[in-house]
mmCIF file of C-alpha atoms in Angstrom:
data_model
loop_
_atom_site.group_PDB
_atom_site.id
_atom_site.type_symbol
_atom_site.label_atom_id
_atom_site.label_comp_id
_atom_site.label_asym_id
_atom_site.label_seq_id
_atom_site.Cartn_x
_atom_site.Cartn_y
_atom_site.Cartn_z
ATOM 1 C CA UNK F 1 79.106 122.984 101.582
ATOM 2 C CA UNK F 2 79.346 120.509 98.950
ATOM 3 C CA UNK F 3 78.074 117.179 99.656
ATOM 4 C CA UNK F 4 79.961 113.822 98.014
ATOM 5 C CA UNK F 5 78.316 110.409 97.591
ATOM 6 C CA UNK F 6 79.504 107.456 98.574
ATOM 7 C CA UNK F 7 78.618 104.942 96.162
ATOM 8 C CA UNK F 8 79.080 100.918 95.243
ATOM 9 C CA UNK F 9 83.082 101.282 94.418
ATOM 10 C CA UNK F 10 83.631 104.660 95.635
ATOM 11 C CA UNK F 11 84.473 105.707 98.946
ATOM 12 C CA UNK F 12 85.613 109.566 100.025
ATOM 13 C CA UNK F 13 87.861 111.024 102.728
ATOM 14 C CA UNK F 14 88.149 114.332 104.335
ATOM 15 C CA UNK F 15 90.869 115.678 105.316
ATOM 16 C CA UNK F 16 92.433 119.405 106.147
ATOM 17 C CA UNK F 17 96.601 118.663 105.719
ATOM 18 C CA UNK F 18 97.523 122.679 106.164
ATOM 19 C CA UNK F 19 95.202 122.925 109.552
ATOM 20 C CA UNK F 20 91.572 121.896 110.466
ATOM 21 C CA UNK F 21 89.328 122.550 108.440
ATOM 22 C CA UNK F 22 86.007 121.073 109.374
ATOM 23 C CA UNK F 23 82.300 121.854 108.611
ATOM 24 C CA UNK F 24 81.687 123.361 112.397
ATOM 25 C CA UNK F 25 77.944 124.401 112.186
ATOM 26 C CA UNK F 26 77.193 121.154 110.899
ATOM 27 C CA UNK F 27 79.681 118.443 112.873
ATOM 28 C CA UNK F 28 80.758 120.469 115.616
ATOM 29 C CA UNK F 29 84.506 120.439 116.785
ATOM 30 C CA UNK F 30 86.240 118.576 114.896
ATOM 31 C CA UNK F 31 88.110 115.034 116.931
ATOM 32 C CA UNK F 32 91.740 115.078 118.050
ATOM 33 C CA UNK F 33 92.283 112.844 115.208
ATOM 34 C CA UNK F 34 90.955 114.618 112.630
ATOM 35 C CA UNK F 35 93.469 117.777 113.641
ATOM 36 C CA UNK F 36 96.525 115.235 114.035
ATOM 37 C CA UNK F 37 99.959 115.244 112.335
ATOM 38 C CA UNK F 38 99.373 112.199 111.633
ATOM 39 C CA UNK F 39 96.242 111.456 109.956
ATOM 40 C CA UNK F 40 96.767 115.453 107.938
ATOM 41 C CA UNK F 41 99.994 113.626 106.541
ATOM 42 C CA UNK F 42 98.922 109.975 105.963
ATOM 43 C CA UNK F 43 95.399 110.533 104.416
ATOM 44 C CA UNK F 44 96.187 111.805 101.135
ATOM 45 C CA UNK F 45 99.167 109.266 100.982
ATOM 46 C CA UNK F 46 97.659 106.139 101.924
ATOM 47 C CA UNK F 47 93.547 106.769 102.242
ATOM 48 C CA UNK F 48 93.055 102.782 102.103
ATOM 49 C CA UNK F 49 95.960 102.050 105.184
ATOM 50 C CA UNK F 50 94.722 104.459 107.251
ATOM 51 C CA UNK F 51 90.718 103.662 106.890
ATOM 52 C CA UNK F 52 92.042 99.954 107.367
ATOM 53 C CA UNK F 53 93.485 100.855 110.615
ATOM 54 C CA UNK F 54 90.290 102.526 111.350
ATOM 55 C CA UNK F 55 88.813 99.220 110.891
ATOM 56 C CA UNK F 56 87.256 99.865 107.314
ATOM 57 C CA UNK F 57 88.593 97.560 104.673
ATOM 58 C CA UNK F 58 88.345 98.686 100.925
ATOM 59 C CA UNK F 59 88.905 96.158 98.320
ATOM 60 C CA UNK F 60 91.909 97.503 95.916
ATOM 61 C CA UNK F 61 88.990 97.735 93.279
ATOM 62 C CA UNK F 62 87.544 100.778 95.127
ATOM 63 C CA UNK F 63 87.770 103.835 94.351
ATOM 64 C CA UNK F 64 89.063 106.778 97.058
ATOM 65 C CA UNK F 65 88.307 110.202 96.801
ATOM 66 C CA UNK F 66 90.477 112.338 99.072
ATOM 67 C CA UNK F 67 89.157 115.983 99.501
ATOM 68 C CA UNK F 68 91.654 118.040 101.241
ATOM 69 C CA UNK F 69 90.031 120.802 102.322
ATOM 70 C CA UNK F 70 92.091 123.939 101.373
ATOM 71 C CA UNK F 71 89.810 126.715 100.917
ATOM 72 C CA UNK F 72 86.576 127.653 102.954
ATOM 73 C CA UNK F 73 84.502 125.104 100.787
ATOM 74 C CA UNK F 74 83.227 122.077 103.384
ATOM 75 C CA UNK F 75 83.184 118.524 102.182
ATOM 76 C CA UNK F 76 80.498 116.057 103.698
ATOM 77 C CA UNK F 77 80.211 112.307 102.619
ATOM 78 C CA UNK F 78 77.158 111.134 102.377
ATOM 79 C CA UNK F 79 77.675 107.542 103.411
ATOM 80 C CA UNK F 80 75.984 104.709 101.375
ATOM 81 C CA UNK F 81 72.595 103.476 102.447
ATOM 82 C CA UNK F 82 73.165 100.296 103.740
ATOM 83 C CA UNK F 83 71.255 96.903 102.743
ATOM 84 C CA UNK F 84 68.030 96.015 104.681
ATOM 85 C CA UNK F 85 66.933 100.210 104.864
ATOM 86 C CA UNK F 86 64.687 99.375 102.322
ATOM 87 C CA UNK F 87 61.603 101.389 102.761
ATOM 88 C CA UNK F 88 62.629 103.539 105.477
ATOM 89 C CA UNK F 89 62.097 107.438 105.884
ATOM 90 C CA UNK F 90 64.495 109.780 106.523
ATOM 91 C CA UNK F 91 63.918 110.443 110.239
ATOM 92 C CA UNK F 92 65.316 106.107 110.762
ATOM 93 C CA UNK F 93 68.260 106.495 108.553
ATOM 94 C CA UNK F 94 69.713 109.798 110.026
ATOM 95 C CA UNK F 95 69.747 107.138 113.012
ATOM 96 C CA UNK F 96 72.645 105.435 111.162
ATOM 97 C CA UNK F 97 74.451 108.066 110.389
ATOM 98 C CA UNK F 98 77.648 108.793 112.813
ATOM 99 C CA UNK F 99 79.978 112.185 112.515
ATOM 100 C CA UNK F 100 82.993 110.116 111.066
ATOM 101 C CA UNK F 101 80.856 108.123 108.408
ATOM 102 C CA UNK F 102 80.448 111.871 107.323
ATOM 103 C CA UNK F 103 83.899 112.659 107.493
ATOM 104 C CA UNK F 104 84.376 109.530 105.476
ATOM 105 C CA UNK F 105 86.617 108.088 108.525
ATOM 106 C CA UNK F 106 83.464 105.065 108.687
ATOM 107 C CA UNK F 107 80.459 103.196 108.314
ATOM 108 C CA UNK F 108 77.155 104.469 108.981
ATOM 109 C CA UNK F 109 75.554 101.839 111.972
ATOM 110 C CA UNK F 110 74.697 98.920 111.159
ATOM 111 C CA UNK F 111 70.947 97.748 110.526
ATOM 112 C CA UNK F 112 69.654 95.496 114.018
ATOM 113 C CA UNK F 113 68.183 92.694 112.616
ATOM 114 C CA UNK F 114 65.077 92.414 113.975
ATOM 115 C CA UNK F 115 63.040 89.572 114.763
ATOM 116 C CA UNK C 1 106.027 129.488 101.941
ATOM 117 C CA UNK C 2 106.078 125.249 102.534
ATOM 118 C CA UNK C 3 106.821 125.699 106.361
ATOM 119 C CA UNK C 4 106.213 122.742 108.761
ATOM 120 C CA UNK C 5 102.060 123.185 108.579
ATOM 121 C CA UNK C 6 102.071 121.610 105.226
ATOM 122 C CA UNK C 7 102.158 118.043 106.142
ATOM 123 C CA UNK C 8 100.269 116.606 102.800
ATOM 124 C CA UNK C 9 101.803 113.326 102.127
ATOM 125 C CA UNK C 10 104.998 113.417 104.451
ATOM 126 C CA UNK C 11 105.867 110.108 105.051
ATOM 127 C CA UNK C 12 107.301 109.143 109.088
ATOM 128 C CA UNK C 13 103.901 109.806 110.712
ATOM 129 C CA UNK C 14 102.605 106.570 112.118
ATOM 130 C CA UNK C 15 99.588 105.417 113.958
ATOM 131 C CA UNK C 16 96.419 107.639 114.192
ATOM 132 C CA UNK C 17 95.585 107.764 117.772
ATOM 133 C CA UNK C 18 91.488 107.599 117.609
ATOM 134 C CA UNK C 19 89.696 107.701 121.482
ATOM 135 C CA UNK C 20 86.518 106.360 121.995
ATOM 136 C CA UNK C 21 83.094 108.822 123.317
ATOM 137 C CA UNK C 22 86.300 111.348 123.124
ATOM 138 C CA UNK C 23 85.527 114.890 125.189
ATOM 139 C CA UNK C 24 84.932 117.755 123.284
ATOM 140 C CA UNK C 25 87.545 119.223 125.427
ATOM 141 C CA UNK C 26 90.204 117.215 127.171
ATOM 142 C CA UNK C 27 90.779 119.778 129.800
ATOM 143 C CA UNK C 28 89.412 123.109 131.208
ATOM 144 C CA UNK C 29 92.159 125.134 129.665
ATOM 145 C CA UNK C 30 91.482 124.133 125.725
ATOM 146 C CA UNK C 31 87.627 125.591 126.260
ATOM 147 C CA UNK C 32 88.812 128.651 127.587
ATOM 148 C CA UNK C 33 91.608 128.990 124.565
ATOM 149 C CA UNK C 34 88.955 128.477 122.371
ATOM 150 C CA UNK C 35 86.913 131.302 123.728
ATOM 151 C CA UNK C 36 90.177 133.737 124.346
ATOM 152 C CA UNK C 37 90.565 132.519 120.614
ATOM 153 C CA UNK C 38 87.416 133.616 119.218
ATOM 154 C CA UNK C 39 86.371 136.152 121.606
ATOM 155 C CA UNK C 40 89.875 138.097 121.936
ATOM 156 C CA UNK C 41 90.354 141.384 120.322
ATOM 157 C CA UNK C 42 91.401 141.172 116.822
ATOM 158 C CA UNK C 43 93.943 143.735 115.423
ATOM 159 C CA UNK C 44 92.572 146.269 112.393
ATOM 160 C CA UNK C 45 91.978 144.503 109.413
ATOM 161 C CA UNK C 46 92.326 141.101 110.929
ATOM 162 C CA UNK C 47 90.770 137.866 108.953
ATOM 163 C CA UNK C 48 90.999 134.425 108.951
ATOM 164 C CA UNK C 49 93.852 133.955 106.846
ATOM 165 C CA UNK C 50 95.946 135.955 108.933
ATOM 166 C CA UNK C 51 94.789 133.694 111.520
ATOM 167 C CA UNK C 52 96.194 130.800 109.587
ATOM 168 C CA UNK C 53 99.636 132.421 108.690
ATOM 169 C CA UNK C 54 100.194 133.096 112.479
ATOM 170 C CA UNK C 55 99.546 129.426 113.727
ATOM 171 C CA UNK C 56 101.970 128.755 110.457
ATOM 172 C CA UNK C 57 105.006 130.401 111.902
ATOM 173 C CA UNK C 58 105.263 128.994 114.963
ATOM 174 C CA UNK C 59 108.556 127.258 115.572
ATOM 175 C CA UNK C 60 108.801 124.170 113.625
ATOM 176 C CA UNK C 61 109.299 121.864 116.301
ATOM 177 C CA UNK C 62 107.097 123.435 118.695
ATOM 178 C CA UNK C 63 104.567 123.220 116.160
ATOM 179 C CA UNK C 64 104.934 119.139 115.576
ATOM 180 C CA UNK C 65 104.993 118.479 119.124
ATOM 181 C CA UNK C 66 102.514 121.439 120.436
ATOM 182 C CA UNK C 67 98.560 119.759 121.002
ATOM 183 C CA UNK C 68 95.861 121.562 118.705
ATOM 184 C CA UNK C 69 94.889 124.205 121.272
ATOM 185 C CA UNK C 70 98.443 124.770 122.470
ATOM 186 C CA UNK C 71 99.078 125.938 118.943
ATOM 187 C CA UNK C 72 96.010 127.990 118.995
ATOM 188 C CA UNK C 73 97.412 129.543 121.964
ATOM 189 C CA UNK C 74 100.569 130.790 120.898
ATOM 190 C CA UNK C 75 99.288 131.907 117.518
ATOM 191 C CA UNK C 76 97.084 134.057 120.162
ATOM 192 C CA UNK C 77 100.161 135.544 121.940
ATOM 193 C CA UNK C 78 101.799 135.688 118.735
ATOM 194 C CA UNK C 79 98.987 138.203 117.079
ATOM 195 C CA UNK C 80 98.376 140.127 120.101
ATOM 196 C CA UNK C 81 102.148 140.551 120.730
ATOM 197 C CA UNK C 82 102.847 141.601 117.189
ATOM 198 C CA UNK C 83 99.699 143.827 117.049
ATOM 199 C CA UNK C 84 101.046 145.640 120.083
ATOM 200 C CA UNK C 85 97.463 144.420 121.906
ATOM 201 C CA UNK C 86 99.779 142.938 124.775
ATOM 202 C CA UNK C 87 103.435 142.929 126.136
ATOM 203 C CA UNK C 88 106.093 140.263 127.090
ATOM 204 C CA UNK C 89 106.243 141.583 130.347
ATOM 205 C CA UNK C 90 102.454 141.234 130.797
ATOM 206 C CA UNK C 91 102.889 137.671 130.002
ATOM 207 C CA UNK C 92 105.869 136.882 132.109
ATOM 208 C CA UNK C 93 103.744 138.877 135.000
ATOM 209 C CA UNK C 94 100.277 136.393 134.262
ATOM 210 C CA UNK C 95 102.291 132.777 133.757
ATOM 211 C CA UNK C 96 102.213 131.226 137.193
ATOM 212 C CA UNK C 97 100.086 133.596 138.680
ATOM 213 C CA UNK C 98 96.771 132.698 140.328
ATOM 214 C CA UNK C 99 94.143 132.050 137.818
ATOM 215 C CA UNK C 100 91.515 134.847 137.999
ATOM 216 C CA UNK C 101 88.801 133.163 136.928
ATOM 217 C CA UNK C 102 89.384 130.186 139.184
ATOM 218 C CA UNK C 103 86.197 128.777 141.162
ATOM 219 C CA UNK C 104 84.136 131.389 139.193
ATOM 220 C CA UNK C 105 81.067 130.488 137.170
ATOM 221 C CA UNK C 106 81.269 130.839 133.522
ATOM 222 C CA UNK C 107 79.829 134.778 132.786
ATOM 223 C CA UNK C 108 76.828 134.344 130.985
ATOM 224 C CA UNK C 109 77.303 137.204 128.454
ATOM 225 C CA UNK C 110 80.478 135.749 127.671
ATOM 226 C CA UNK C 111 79.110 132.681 126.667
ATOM 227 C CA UNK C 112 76.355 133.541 125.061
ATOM 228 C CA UNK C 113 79.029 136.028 122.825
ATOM 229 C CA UNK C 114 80.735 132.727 122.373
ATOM 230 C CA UNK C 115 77.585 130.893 121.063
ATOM 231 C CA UNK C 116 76.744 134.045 118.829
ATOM 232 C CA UNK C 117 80.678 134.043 117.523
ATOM 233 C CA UNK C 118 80.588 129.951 116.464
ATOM 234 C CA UNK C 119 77.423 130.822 114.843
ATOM 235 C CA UNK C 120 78.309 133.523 112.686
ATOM 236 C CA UNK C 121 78.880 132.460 109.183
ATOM 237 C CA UNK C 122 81.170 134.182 107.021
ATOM 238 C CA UNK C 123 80.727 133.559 103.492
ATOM 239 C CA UNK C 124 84.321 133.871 101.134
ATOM 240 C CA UNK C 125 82.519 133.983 97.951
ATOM 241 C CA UNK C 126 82.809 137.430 96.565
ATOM 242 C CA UNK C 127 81.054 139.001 93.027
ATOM 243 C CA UNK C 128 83.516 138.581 90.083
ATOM 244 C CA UNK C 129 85.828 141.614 90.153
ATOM 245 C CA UNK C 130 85.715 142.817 86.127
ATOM 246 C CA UNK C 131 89.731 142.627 85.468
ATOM 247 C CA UNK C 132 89.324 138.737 86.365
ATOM 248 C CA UNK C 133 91.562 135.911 83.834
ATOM 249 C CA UNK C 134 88.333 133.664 82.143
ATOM 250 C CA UNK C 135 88.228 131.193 84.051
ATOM 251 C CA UNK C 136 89.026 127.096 83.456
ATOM 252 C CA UNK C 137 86.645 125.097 82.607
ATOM 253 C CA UNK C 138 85.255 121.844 84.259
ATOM 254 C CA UNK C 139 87.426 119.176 82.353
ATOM 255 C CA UNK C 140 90.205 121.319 82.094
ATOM 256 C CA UNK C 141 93.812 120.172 81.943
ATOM 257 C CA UNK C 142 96.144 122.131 84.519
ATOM 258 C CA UNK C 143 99.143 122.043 86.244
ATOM 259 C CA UNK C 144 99.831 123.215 89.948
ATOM 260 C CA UNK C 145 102.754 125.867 89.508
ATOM 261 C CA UNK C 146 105.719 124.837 91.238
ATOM 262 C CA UNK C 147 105.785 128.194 92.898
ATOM 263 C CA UNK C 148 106.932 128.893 96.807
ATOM 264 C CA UNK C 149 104.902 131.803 97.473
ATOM 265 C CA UNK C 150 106.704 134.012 100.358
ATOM 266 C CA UNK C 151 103.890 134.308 102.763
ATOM 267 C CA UNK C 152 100.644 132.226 103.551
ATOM 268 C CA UNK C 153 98.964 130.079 100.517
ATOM 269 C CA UNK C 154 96.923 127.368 100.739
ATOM 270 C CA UNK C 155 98.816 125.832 97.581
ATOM 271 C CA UNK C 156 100.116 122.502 99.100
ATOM 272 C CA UNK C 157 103.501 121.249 98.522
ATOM 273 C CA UNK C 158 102.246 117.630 97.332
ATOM 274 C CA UNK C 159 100.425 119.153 94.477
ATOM 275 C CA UNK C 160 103.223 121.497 93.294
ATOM 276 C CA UNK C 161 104.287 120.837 89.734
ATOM 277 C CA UNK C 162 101.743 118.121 89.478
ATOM 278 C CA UNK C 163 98.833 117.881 86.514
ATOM 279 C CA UNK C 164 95.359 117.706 87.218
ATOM 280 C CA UNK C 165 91.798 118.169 85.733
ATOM 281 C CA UNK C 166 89.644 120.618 86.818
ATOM 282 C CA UNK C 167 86.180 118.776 88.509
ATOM 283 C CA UNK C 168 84.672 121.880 90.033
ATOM 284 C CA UNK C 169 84.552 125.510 89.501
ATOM 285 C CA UNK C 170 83.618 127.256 93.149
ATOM 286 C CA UNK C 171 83.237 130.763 91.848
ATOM 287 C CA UNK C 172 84.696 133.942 93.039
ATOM 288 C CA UNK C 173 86.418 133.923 96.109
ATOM 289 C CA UNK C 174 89.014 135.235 99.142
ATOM 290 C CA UNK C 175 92.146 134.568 98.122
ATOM 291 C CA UNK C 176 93.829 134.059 100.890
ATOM 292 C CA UNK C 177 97.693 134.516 99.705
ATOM 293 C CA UNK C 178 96.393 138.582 99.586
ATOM 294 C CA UNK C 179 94.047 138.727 102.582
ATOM 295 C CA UNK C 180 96.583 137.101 104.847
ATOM 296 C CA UNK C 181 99.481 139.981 103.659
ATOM 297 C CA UNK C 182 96.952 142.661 104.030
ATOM 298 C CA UNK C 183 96.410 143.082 100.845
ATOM 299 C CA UNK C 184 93.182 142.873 100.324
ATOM 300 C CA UNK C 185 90.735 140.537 99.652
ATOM 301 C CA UNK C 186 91.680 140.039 95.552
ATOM 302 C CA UNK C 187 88.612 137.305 94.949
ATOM 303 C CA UNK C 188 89.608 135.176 91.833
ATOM 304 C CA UNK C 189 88.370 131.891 90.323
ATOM 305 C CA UNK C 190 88.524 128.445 93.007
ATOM 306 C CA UNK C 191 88.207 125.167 91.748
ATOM 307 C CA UNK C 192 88.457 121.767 93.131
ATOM 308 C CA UNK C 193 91.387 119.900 90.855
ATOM 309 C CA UNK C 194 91.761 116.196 90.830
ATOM 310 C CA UNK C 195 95.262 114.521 91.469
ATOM 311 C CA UNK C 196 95.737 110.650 90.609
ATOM 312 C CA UNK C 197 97.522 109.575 93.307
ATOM 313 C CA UNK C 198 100.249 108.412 91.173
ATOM 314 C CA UNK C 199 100.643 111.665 89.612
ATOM 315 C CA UNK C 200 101.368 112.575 93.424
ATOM 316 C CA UNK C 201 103.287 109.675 95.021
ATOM 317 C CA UNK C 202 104.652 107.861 92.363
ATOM 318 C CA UNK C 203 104.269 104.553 90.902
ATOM 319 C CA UNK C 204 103.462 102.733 94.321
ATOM 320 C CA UNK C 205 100.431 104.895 95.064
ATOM 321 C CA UNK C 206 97.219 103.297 95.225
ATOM 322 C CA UNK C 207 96.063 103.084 91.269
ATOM 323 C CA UNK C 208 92.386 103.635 92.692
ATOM 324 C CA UNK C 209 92.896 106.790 94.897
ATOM 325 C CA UNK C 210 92.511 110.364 93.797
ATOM 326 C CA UNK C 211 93.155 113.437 95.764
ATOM 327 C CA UNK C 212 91.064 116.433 95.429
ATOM 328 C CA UNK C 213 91.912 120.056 96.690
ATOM 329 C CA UNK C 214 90.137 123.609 96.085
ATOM 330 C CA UNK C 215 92.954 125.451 94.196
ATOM 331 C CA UNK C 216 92.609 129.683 92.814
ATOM 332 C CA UNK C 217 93.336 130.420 89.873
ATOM 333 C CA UNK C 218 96.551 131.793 90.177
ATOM 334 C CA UNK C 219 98.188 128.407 91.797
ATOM 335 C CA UNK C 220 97.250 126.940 87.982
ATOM 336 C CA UNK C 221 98.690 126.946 84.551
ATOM 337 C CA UNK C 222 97.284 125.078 81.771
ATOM 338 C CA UNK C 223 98.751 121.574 81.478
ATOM 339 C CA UNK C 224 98.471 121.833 77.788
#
């Protein structure tokens, strides 16, 4: 398993366009979407369209990293800490963490502002 | 071969239909293709990349417009038929028939084989054989061959032809053109090679997108 970062201007994708391929002992089963015609033929094409429609704008500046996963090697993003996690251990922000901000298909949750 | 599997950067495909709190399974039947999948008998010599190659040649158009576990089905029927593990007649005799296992309670030593089966982990990294080509560097220049390889690869067609730069070297592993012919397991050199987009898709590709795929040694020439 190889894990990739997102950072401040970079953003990755995972993808399988020959099957599924999808870190099982770690995610589980991959979604319906994941295994799709649709996203296995649009994500390497047009990352930024597709994560738009997913609701996750990228400015044009950023970059996207598409790993299409063709051998047995697993990709996991590693989605970037957000603002306001200052401080925190690693027990709160696996809280924020969702399976598609490790797939690269999202955000990790929001941080509740709290009173 | 590019058969109707390799869907890298075909353009047509629209909307990606995304379901909220979506089931693991959507119906009874795709958990119990799963476990016929994974708990079914495999043929001598079976491996994953055989696997592969059968869901591959299904029917084109059956394979577009079949769901993910109806695919996994028929590569199924496909293996055991061609392994002589079942035949047409048995099928024709089951489809329509009453379901067996209906109102039963899942067998426990069936599940817990399942459990043990999705928890096995099969590593494809191999030691270096000694007749291996040195391998590329990190950095390298190379090019994808524009090759059509007559059985399974896992050389896509958008990266055929196309130069790239070597960003990881994975070590010795499967290569799965052999092992899914039978001909053995033939580890060689994997790397991950970076594609600028517009290298792939031309000059209206997104100047800040890169696509990255795990490519063996033999798929690669230098660019040089």
């Amino acid at each position: 398993m190889v894990a990739v970062e997102n950072r401040p201007g970079l953003h990755n994708l995972v993808v399988c366009t020959l099957c599924s391929c999808y870190p099982w002992p770690v995610l589980g089963l991959p979604p319906a979407w994941y295994k799709s015609n649709e996203y296995r033929a649009r994500a390497v094409r047009e990352p930024r369209r597709v994560l738009a429609e997913f609701g996750l704008e990228l400015s044009q500046q950023t970059e996207i990293r598409v790993w299409d996963s063709t051998a047995e090697i697993r990709y996991l993003v590693i989605p970037e800490r957000p603002a306001g996690t200052e401080g925190w251990n690693e027990v709160r922000l696996a809280e924020l963490v969702t399976r598609d901000s490790m797939i690269g298909a999202g955000l990790p949750r929001p941080v509740e502002a709290t009173a | 071969m590019t058969r109707i599997h390799d869907l890298g950067g075909v353009q047509g495909f629209g909307w990606i239909n995304r379901e909220d709190n979506e089931p693991v399974f959507h119906a009874p039947w795709e958990g119990r293709v799963l476990a016929m999948y994974l708990l079914a008998k495999r043929p001598e010599g079976w491996n994953i990349d055989m696997g592969r190659h059968a869901l591959e040649r299904l029917e084109p158009v059956r394979y577009l417009s079949s769901s993910y576990y109806q695919r996994w089905l028929e590569s199924l029927v496909l293996r055991m038929r061609e392994s002589g593990l079942i035949e047409e007649s048995e099928i024709e005799a089951r489809l329509g028939a009453p379901d067996p296992a209906e109102g039963r309670a899942a067998d426990p030593d069936i599940v817990q084989a399942m459990v043990a089966r999705m928890s096995e982990r099969h590593p494809y990294e191999r030691p270096a054989p000694s007749e291996l080509p040195s391998p590329f560097e990190a950095g390298a220049r190379v090019r994808a061959r524009l090759a059509d390889p007559s059985g399974h690869t896992r050389l896509p067609a958008y990266v055929r032809g196309r130069m790239g730069e070597v960003v990881m070297r994975h070590g010795v592993h499967v290569f799965p053109d052999a092992n899914a012919a039978g001909l053995g397991e033939q580890p060689t050199h994997l790397y991950a090679v970076r594609f600028e987009a517009e290298e792939l898709f031309g000059a209206e590709a997104d100047p800040a997108t890169a696509v990255i795929c795990d490519l063996w040694h033999p798929y690669l020439e230098p660019a040089e």
